[in-house]
Coordinates of C-alpha atoms and ligand atoms in Angstrom, one line a residue:
X268 CA 101.0 83.4 100.4
X269 CA 103.9 85.6 99.4
X270 CA 102.8 88.8 97.8
X271 CA 104.1 89.9 94.4
X272 CA 103.5 93.3 92.9
X273 CA 101.7 91.6 90.0
X274 CA 99.2 89.9 92.3
X275 CA 98.6 93.1 94.2
X276 CA 97.8 94.9 90.9
X277 CA 95.4 92.2 89.8
X278 CA 93.6 92.1 93.1
X279 CA 93.3 95.9 93.1
X280 CA 91.4 95.8 89.8
X281 CA 88.8 93.4 91.2
X282 CA 88.3 95.4 94.5
X283 CA 84.9 96.6 95.5
X284 CA 84.9 99.6 97.8
X285 CA 82.5 99.4 100.8
X286 CA 80.6 102.6 101.5
X287 CA 77.5 102.1 103.6
X288 CA 76.5 102.0 107.2
X289 CA 76.1 98.5 108.7
X290 CA 73.1 98.4 111.1
X291 CA 71.1 95.4 112.4
X292 CA 72.8 93.0 110.0
X293 CA 72.3 95.1 106.9
X294 CA 74.2 97.6 104.8
X295 CA 72.2 100.9 104.4
X296 CA 72.6 104.5 103.5
X297 CA 72.4 107.2 106.1
X298 CA 68.7 108.1 106.7
X299 CA 69.4 111.7 106.0
X300 CA 71.3 110.7 102.8
X301 CA 74.5 112.5 103.8
X302 CA 77.8 111.4 102.4
X303 CA 81.5 112.3 102.7
X304 CA 84.2 112.0 100.1
X305 CA 86.9 109.3 100.7
X306 CA 90.2 110.4 99.3
X307 CA 93.3 108.2 98.9
X308 CA 96.6 109.8 100.1
X309 CA 98.5 107.6 97.6
X310 CA 97.5 109.8 94.7
X311 CA 95.1 112.4 96.1
X312 CA 92.2 110.9 94.1
X313 CA 88.7 110.3 95.3
X314 CA 88.0 106.6 96.0
X315 CA 84.3 106.7 96.7
X316 CA 81.6 108.4 98.7
X317 CA 80.9 107.1 102.2
X318 CA 77.5 107.2 104.0
X319 CA 77.8 109.7 106.8
X320 CA 76.1 108.5 110.1
X321 CA 73.9 111.2 111.7
X322 CA 71.8 111.2 114.9
X323 CA 68.9 109.2 113.4
X324 CA 71.3 106.4 112.3
X325 CA 73.0 106.4 115.6
X326 CA 69.7 106.1 117.4
X327 CA 68.8 103.2 115.2
X328 CA 72.1 101.4 115.7
X329 CA 72.1 102.0 119.5
X330 CA 68.5 100.8 119.9
X331 CA 69.1 97.6 118.0
X332 CA 72.3 97.0 120.0
X333 CA 70.5 97.6 123.2
X334 CA 67.5 95.4 122.3
X335 CA 69.6 92.4 121.2
X336 CA 71.7 92.8 124.4
X337 CA 68.6 92.7 126.6
X338 CA 67.2 89.7 124.7
X339 CA 70.5 87.9 125.4
X340 CA 70.9 86.4 121.9
X341 CA 74.7 87.1 122.2
X342 CA 75.2 88.3 125.8
X343 CA 73.7 85.1 127.2
X344 CA 75.4 82.6 124.8
X345 CA 77.7 80.3 126.6
X346 CA 81.3 81.7 126.2
X347 CA 82.3 78.5 124.3
X348 CA 79.7 79.3 121.6
X349 CA 80.8 82.9 121.3
X350 CA 84.4 81.5 121.0
X351 CA 83.4 79.3 118.0
X352 CA 81.8 82.3 116.2
X353 CA 84.8 84.6 116.7
X354 CA 87.2 81.8 115.6
X355 CA 85.1 81.6 112.4
X356 CA 85.4 85.4 112.1
X357 CA 89.2 85.0 112.3
X358 CA 89.1 82.4 109.5
X359 CA 87.1 84.8 107.3
X360 CA 89.6 87.6 107.9
X361 CA 92.3 85.1 106.7
X362 CA 90.2 84.3 103.6
X363 CA 89.7 88.0 102.7
X364 CA 93.2 89.0 103.9
X365 CA 94.4 90.6 100.7
X366 CA 91.1 92.4 100.1
X367 CA 91.1 93.9 103.6
X368 CA 94.8 94.7 103.3
X369 CA 94.2 96.6 100.1
X370 CA 91.3 98.5 101.5
X371 CA 93.5 99.8 104.4
X372 CA 96.4 100.6 102.1
X373 CA 94.2 102.6 99.7
X374 CA 92.4 104.4 102.4
X375 CA 95.3 105.3 104.6
X376 CA 98.4 105.1 102.4
X377 CA 100.5 102.6 104.4
X378 CA 102.2 99.9 102.4
X379 CA 100.6 96.6 101.4
X380 CA 103.6 94.9 103.1
X381 CA 102.5 96.4 106.4
X382 CA 98.8 95.7 106.0
X383 CA 99.2 92.2 104.6
X384 CA 102.1 91.0 106.7
X385 CA 101.6 92.9 109.9
X386 CA 98.1 94.4 110.5
X387 CA 96.0 91.5 109.2
X388 CA 98.0 88.6 110.9
X389 CA 98.1 90.5 114.2
X390 CA 94.4 91.3 114.0
X391 CA 93.6 87.6 113.4
X392 CA 95.9 86.6 116.2
X393 CA 94.1 89.1 118.6
X394 CA 90.7 87.6 117.8
X395 CA 91.9 84.1 118.2
X396 CA 93.6 84.9 121.5
X397 CA 90.5 86.4 123.0
X398 CA 88.3 83.6 121.6
X399 CA 90.5 81.0 123.1
X400 CA 90.7 82.4 126.6
X401 CA 87.1 83.2 127.2
X402 CA 85.9 79.7 128.2
X403 CA 88.9 79.2 130.5
X404 CA 88.2 82.0 132.9
X405 CA 86.5 81.4 136.2
X406 CA 84.7 83.8 138.6
X407 CA 85.5 84.0 142.3
X408 CA 84.0 82.9 145.7
X409 CA 84.9 85.0 148.6
X410 CA 86.8 83.7 151.7
X411 CA 83.9 84.9 153.9
X412 CA 82.1 83.4 157.0
X413 CA 80.6 79.9 156.9
X414 CA 77.1 81.4 157.1
X415 CA 77.4 83.2 153.8
X416 CA 78.8 82.6 150.3
X417 CA 80.0 85.6 148.4
X418 CA 80.2 85.3 144.7
X419 CA 82.1 87.7 142.5
X420 CA 81.0 87.3 138.9
X421 CA 81.6 89.3 135.7
X422 CA 78.9 90.5 133.3
X423 CA 79.1 92.3 130.0
X424 CA 78.6 96.1 130.4
X425 CA 76.0 96.5 127.5
X426 CA 76.4 98.7 124.4
X427 CA 80.0 99.6 123.7
X428 CA 81.0 102.3 121.2
X429 CA 84.5 101.7 119.8
X430 CA 85.9 104.9 118.3
X431 CA 89.2 104.3 116.5
X432 CA 91.9 106.2 114.6
X433 CA 93.3 105.8 111.1
X434 CA 96.9 104.7 111.7
X435 CA 96.1 101.0 111.8
X436 CA 92.5 101.1 110.7
X437 CA 91.6 97.4 111.1
X438 CA 94.0 96.5 113.8
X439 CA 93.0 99.3 116.2
X440 CA 89.4 98.4 115.6
X441 CA 90.0 94.7 116.4
X442 CA 91.8 95.6 119.7
X443 CA 88.5 97.0 120.9
X444 CA 85.9 94.7 119.2
X445 CA 87.5 91.3 119.9
X446 CA 87.5 91.7 123.8
X447 CA 84.2 93.6 123.8
X448 CA 82.4 91.0 121.7
X449 CA 83.9 88.0 123.3
X450 CA 82.6 89.2 126.7
X451 CA 79.1 89.4 125.3
X452 CA 78.6 93.1 124.6
X453 CA 76.9 94.7 121.6
X454 CA 79.5 96.9 119.8
X455 CA 79.1 99.9 117.5
X456 CA 82.3 100.7 115.6
X457 CA 83.0 104.2 114.5
X458 CA 86.1 104.1 112.2
X459 CA 88.1 107.3 111.5
X460 CA 86.7 109.3 108.6
X461 CA 90.1 108.9 106.8
X462 CA 89.9 105.0 106.8
X463 CA 86.4 103.6 107.0
X464 CA 86.4 100.8 104.4
X465 CA 87.9 97.8 106.2
X466 CA 85.6 98.6 109.2
X467 CA 82.5 98.6 106.9
X468 CA 83.6 95.3 105.3
X469 CA 83.9 93.4 108.6
X470 CA 80.2 94.0 109.3
X471 CA 79.3 91.4 106.8
X472 CA 82.1 89.1 107.9
X473 CA 80.8 89.1 111.5
X474 CA 77.3 88.3 110.3
X475 CA 78.7 85.5 108.1
X476 CA 80.5 84.1 111.1
X477 CA 77.3 83.9 113.0
X478 CA 77.1 87.1 115.2
X479 CA 73.3 87.9 115.5
X480 CA 71.9 91.0 113.9
X481 CA 72.1 94.1 115.9
X482 CA 75.2 92.9 118.0
X483 CA 77.6 94.7 115.7
X484 CA 77.1 97.9 113.8
X485 CA 79.5 100.2 111.9
X486 CA 78.8 103.9 111.7
X487 CA 81.3 105.8 109.5
X488 CA 81.3 109.6 110.0
X489 CA 83.4 112.4 111.5
X490 CA 84.3 113.1 115.1
X491 CA 82.2 116.2 115.9
X492 CA 78.9 114.7 114.6
X493 CA 79.1 110.9 114.6
X494 CA 81.7 110.4 117.3
X495 CA 80.3 113.0 119.7
X496 CA 76.7 111.8 119.3
X497 CA 77.8 108.3 120.2
X498 CA 79.7 109.5 123.3
X499 CA 76.7 111.6 124.4
X500 CA 74.1 108.8 123.8
X501 CA 72.4 107.8 127.0
X502 CA 72.0 104.1 125.9
X503 CA 75.7 103.7 125.2
X504 CA 77.3 102.1 128.3
X505 CA 81.0 102.4 127.4
X506 CA 83.2 104.3 125.0
X507 CA 86.4 102.6 124.1
X508 CA 88.5 105.2 122.4
X509 CA 91.8 105.3 120.6
X510 CA 93.1 108.6 119.3
X511 CA 94.5 112.0 120.3
X512 CA 94.6 113.2 123.9
X513 CA 92.7 116.3 122.8
X514 CA 89.7 114.2 121.7
X515 CA 90.2 111.8 124.6
X516 CA 89.6 114.7 127.1
X517 CA 86.4 115.6 125.2
X518 CA 85.2 112.0 125.5
X519 CA 85.6 112.2 129.3
X520 CA 83.5 115.4 129.2
X521 CA 80.8 113.8 127.1
X522 CA 80.6 111.0 129.6
X523 CA 80.0 113.4 132.4
X524 CA 77.4 115.4 130.4
X525 CA 75.4 112.2 129.6
X526 CA 75.2 109.1 131.7
X527 CA 78.6 108.7 133.3
X528 CA 79.4 105.9 130.8
X529 CA 82.6 104.1 131.3
X530 CA 85.5 105.5 129.2
X531 CA 88.7 103.7 128.2
X532 CA 91.3 105.9 126.4
X533 CA 94.4 105.0 124.4
X534 CA 95.9 108.3 123.4
X535 CA 99.2 109.7 122.1
X536 CA 102.8 109.6 123.1
X537 CA 106.2 111.1 122.7
X538 CA 108.2 108.1 123.7
X539 CA 111.8 108.2 124.8
X540 CA 114.3 105.7 123.5
X541 CA 117.4 105.8 125.7
X542 CA 120.7 104.5 124.3
X543 CA 123.4 104.0 126.9
X544 CA 127.0 103.9 125.8
X545 CA 127.4 100.4 127.1
X546 CA 124.8 99.0 124.8
X547 CA 126.1 95.6 123.5
X548 CA 125.0 96.1 119.9
X549 CA 124.9 99.7 118.7
X550 CA 124.2 98.6 115.1
X551 CA 121.1 96.6 116.1
X552 CA 120.0 99.5 118.4
X553 CA 120.4 102.0 115.5
X554 CA 118.3 99.7 113.1
X555 CA 115.6 99.4 115.8
X556 CA 115.6 103.1 116.6
X557 CA 115.2 104.0 113.0
X558 CA 112.4 101.5 112.6
X559 CA 110.8 102.8 115.8
X560 CA 110.2 106.2 114.3
X561 CA 110.1 105.6 110.5
X562 CA 107.9 102.4 110.5
X563 CA 104.3 103.1 109.5
X564 CA 105.5 106.6 108.4
X565 CA 106.0 107.5 112.0
X566 CA 102.2 107.4 112.4
X567 CA 102.5 105.2 115.5
X568 CA 101.2 106.1 119.0
X569 CA 104.2 104.4 120.7
X570 CA 106.8 105.6 118.1
X571 CA 110.2 106.1 119.6
X572 CA 110.1 109.7 118.7
X573 CA 112.7 111.1 121.2
X574 CA 116.1 109.4 120.8
X575 CA 118.1 110.1 124.0
X576 CA 121.7 109.1 123.5
X577 CA 124.6 109.1 125.9
X578 CA 127.0 112.0 125.0
X579 CA 130.1 109.9 124.3
X580 CA 128.4 107.9 121.5
X581 CA 126.0 110.7 120.3
X582 CA 127.5 111.6 116.9
X583 CA 128.4 108.0 115.9
X584 CA 125.1 106.7 116.9
X585 CA 123.0 109.4 115.1
X586 CA 125.2 108.7 112.0
X587 CA 124.2 105.1 112.2
X588 CA 120.5 105.9 112.5
X589 CA 120.8 108.3 109.6
X590 CA 122.4 105.6 107.5
X591 CA 119.6 103.1 108.4
X592 CA 117.0 105.7 107.3
X593 CA 118.3 105.6 103.7
X594 CA 116.4 102.2 103.4
X595 CA 113.3 103.6 105.0
X596 CA 112.2 106.1 102.3
X597 CA 108.6 106.3 101.1
X598 CA 107.8 104.6 97.9
X599 CA 104.8 103.1 96.0
X600 CA 102.6 101.6 98.7
X601 CA 101.3 98.8 96.4
X602 CA 104.8 97.5 95.8
X603 CA 105.4 94.7 98.4
X604 CA 109.1 95.8 98.6
X605 CA 108.3 99.3 99.8
X606 CA 109.3 100.1 103.4
X607 CA 107.0 103.2 103.8
X608 CA 104.0 104.6 102.1
X609 CA 101.9 107.8 102.1
X610 CA 101.0 110.1 105.0
X611 CA 97.3 109.7 105.8
X612 CA 96.1 113.0 104.2
X613 CA 97.1 116.6 103.2
X614 CA 96.2 117.9 106.7
X615 CA 98.6 115.5 108.4
X616 CA 101.3 116.2 105.8
X617 CA 101.0 119.9 106.4
X618 CA 101.2 119.3 110.2
X619 CA 104.4 117.3 109.8
X620 CA 105.9 119.9 107.5
X621 CA 104.9 122.7 109.9
X622 CA 106.7 120.9 112.8
X623 CA 109.8 120.5 110.8
X624 CA 109.8 124.3 110.1
X625 CA 109.2 124.9 113.8
X626 CA 112.2 122.7 114.7
X627 CA 114.4 124.7 112.3
X628 CA 113.2 128.0 113.9
X629 CA 113.8 126.6 117.4
X630 CA 117.4 126.1 116.5
X631 CA 117.6 122.3 116.1
X632 CA 119.7 121.0 113.1
X633 CA 118.4 118.7 110.4
X634 CA 120.7 115.7 110.1
X635 CA 118.7 114.1 107.2
X636 CA 115.4 114.6 105.4
X637 CA 113.1 117.5 106.2
X638 CA 111.2 117.6 102.9
X639 CA 107.9 116.6 101.3
X640 CA 108.6 113.8 98.9
X641 CA 107.1 112.2 95.7
X642 CA 105.0 115.3 94.8
X643 CA 104.7 114.1 91.2
X644 CA 102.3 111.3 92.5
X645 CA 99.7 113.8 93.7
X646 CA 99.8 112.0 97.0
X647 CA 101.2 112.8 100.5
X648 CA 104.7 111.7 101.3
X649 CA 107.5 112.8 103.7
X650 CA 111.1 112.0 104.0
X651 CA 112.4 110.3 107.1
X652 CA 113.8 113.2 109.1
X653 CA 116.3 113.4 112.0
X654 CA 116.8 116.5 114.1
X655 CA 120.1 116.8 116.0
X656 CA 120.9 119.2 118.9
X657 CA 117.4 119.2 120.2
X658 CA 116.6 120.5 123.7
X659 CA 113.8 118.7 125.6
X660 CA 111.8 121.9 126.1
X661 CA 111.5 122.5 122.3
X662 CA 108.1 122.0 120.8
X663 CA 109.5 119.3 118.5
X664 CA 110.6 117.3 121.6
X665 CA 107.3 117.8 123.5
X666 CA 104.5 117.6 121.0
X667 CA 103.4 114.5 119.2
X668 CA 104.2 115.0 115.5
X669 CA 102.8 111.7 114.3
X670 CA 105.1 111.5 111.3
X671 CA 108.6 110.3 110.4
X672 CA 110.4 112.9 112.4
X673 CA 113.0 111.9 115.0
X674 CA 114.3 114.4 117.6
X675 CA 117.7 113.4 119.0
X676 CA 118.8 114.6 122.5
X677 CA 121.8 113.7 124.6
X678 CA 122.6 113.0 128.2
X679 CA 125.6 112.6 130.5
X680 CA 124.3 110.6 133.5
X681 CA 121.7 107.9 134.3
X682 CA 119.7 110.4 136.3
X683 CA 119.7 113.0 133.5
X684 CA 118.4 110.3 131.0
X685 CA 115.5 109.3 133.2
X686 CA 114.6 112.8 134.1
X687 CA 114.6 113.8 130.4
X688 CA 112.6 110.6 129.5
X689 CA 109.9 111.5 132.1
X690 CA 109.8 115.2 131.2
X691 CA 106.7 114.9 129.0
X692 CA 103.0 115.0 129.5
X693 CA 102.8 111.5 127.9
X694 CA 103.7 108.1 129.2
X695 CA 102.9 105.4 126.6
X696 CA 106.2 103.6 125.9
X697 CA 110.0 103.8 126.2
X698 CA 113.1 102.0 125.1
X699 CA 116.3 101.3 127.1
X700 CA 119.4 99.9 125.5
X701 CA 122.2 98.7 127.8
X702 CA 124.1 95.5 128.6
X703 CA 123.9 96.2 132.3
X704 CA 120.8 94.3 133.6
X705 CA 120.7 96.3 136.8
X706 CA 120.7 99.6 135.0
X707 CA 118.0 98.3 132.6
X708 CA 115.7 97.2 135.5
X709 CA 116.3 100.4 137.4
X710 CA 115.4 102.5 134.3
X711 CA 112.3 100.4 133.6
X712 CA 111.1 101.0 137.2
X713 CA 111.8 104.8 137.1
X714 CA 110.3 105.5 133.7
X715 CA 106.7 106.6 134.0
X716 CA 105.3 104.7 130.9
X717 CA 102.9 101.8 130.3
X718 CA 105.5 99.8 128.4
X719 CA 109.2 99.7 128.6
X720 CA 111.2 97.8 125.9
X721 CA 114.7 96.6 127.0
X722 CA 117.2 96.1 124.2
X723 CA 114.5 96.1 121.6
X724 CA 111.7 98.4 120.5
X725 CA 108.3 96.9 120.0
X726 CA 109.8 93.7 118.4
X727 CA 108.0 91.0 120.4
X728 CA 104.6 92.7 120.8
X729 CA 101.6 90.4 120.7
X730 CA 98.1 90.1 122.1
X731 CA 99.2 88.7 125.5
X732 CA 100.7 91.8 127.1
X733 CA 98.6 94.9 127.9
X734 CA 99.3 98.2 126.1
X735 CA 98.3 101.6 127.5
X736 CA 99.4 104.8 129.0
X737 CA 100.5 106.6 132.1
X738 CA 99.7 110.3 132.4
X739 CA 98.0 111.8 129.4
X740 CA 98.6 108.7 127.2
X741 CA 95.3 107.2 128.4
X742 CA 93.2 105.3 130.9
X743 CA 92.9 101.5 130.9
X744 CA 94.6 99.0 128.7
X745 CA 94.2 97.3 125.3
X746 CA 95.4 93.7 124.9
X747 CA 96.0 91.0 127.5
X748 CA 93.5 89.8 130.1
X749 CA 93.5 93.3 131.4
X750 CA 91.5 94.6 128.4
X751 CA 88.6 92.3 129.2
X752 CA 87.9 94.5 132.3
X753 CA 87.1 97.5 130.0
X754 CA 84.0 95.6 128.9
X755 CA 82.9 93.8 132.1
X756 CA 80.9 94.8 135.2
X757 CA 81.7 93.1 138.5
X758 CA 78.7 91.7 140.3
X759 CA 78.8 90.7 144.0
X760 CA 76.1 88.2 145.2
X761 CA 75.7 87.3 148.9
X762 CA 74.0 84.0 149.6
X763 CA 72.9 83.1 153.1
X764 CA 73.6 79.5 154.0
X765 CA 71.1 78.3 156.6
Ligands
LIG923 P1 91.7 111.8 116.6 O1 91.6 111.9 118.1 O2 91.6 113.0 115.8 O3 90.5 110.8 116.1 C1 90.3 109.5 116.6 C2 88.9 109.1 116.5 O4 88.1 110.0 117.2 C3 88.4 109.2 115.0 O5 87.5 108.2 114.8 C4 87.6 110.6 115.0 O6 86.6 110.7 114.1 C5 87.1 110.6 116.4 N1 86.7 111.9 116.9 C6 87.3 113.1 116.6 N2 86.7 114.1 117.3 C7 85.7 113.6 118.1 C8 84.8 114.1 119.0 N3 84.7 115.4 119.2 N4 84.0 113.2 119.7 C9 84.1 111.8 119.4 N5 85.0 111.3 118.5 C10 85.8 112.1 117.9 O7 93.0 110.9 116.3 P2 93.6 110.4 114.9 O8 94.2 111.6 114.3 O9 92.6 109.6 114.2 O10 94.7 109.4 115.4 C11 96.0 109.8 115.8 C12 96.1 109.8 117.4 O11 95.7 108.5 117.8 C13 97.5 110.0 117.8 O12 97.4 110.9 118.9 C14 97.9 108.7 118.3 O13 99.0 108.7 119.2 C15 96.7 108.1 118.8 N6 96.8 106.6 118.9 C16 96.9 106.0 120.1 C17 97.1 104.6 120.1 C18 97.3 103.9 121.5 O14 97.2 102.7 121.5 N7 97.6 104.6 122.5 C19 97.0 103.8 119.0 C20 96.9 104.5 117.8 C21 96.7 105.9 117.7

């Protein structure tokens, strides 16, 4: 279905806003009757009040997740049956695609074009991909002596807490819950407090698809209470986390303080995007470079936030990126033609604005943007911003801004480009643009990052290829076969053959 502004407006009027916890197959209020306000960054207005999960709710969800896991209603189902149920879930997401897209747009401020045409289709694809592979995977038999047979089999780990951020509310949740559920685990989803509604909604969709009660719960709440209690819970066997490195480090500590639960982390980035002067299509590179930082308002973990350009093309190339940014301004998120929407909340908007002021004080020059936008709406918007003459040791080149702010640096030699690219505590992604295949392969090998894009930036990304970080960008991977291992134990069985 092609979206029209009129259709979006009509659907918005019919929307119901989910607000409760989802535990053991039922929506319910927090036992302590605590709530938090849910504010839309589109206009700064309150959407609804969300039930706030506290310790008693967490204990209840974890105990039903553990009980159903032990009874095997889901964990012992043949993979082919779990597959059918998750394929049904994918169909239900397609059925409710516009509703879910609107919930994420209203909660988080991103455009309906992004939620409807990117987040929802990719989430559905991710579920289908994991559903389709699970009954085609085999375990192993060891090449041991004739007197023994060694089996290496995989088993679900148990109760998984999935703690996710707000930048792609549904999509980031699906990256955890699709592989965790398909491998037979019970899953407790804690959405970000800024964007809980689509997560709450999928509780009922998973039940409708046939997932047994207790296997999937949703616990909205904040980090310090709800997130922390889940991470410290002794009956949670694994925390799959996406968010900031700062909180990722806390999650590792909570694991050590409780039961040594497995921790998978997808954290932040400050990804380099290197443009060599011999790039075959500088216009395409400029378009992609602008998209890599201004798409999703720059609120992207793998955003190409450090543009590293060879000196001889520096001025021309930055002019091109600045030109492209003119079509990437924020506008009404409900209009399907808008490129960018609102920044998630006032706190994040202030953070972005503060970094722009720091960049000015550090001596970098603003090429375009640099201002808060659309203040008349009451919402949170920021102009696409490009800093020139940046040094790699400046704060704006080292710290994750998580907004539409590009820092442009320049280099003279291949070695200097790679050294600059690697001079960061992060290692999530990188881009390399050159027509010299040898240079591209050498750069890809030398850059310390989980993903390297050659002559594109994030264009072909799908569920098949793992995504994750080197260094302080994380531990483990989402997507691909590799993500299944986050949620599986390896069992070795020795059988004596007599
Ligand atoms: P955040 O770390 O503030 O929050 C992420 C989640 O952790 C939220 O659900 C939050 O409530 C929870 N949380 C906060 N404090 C906690 C605590 N003490 N204990 C347990 N849970 C806690 O991050 P954010 O602002 O929501 O998201 C932005 C960050 O996410 C950026 O750094 C971005 O790069 C990163 N991110 C990474 C990826 C990736 O795939 N690598 C994808 C998306 C976002």
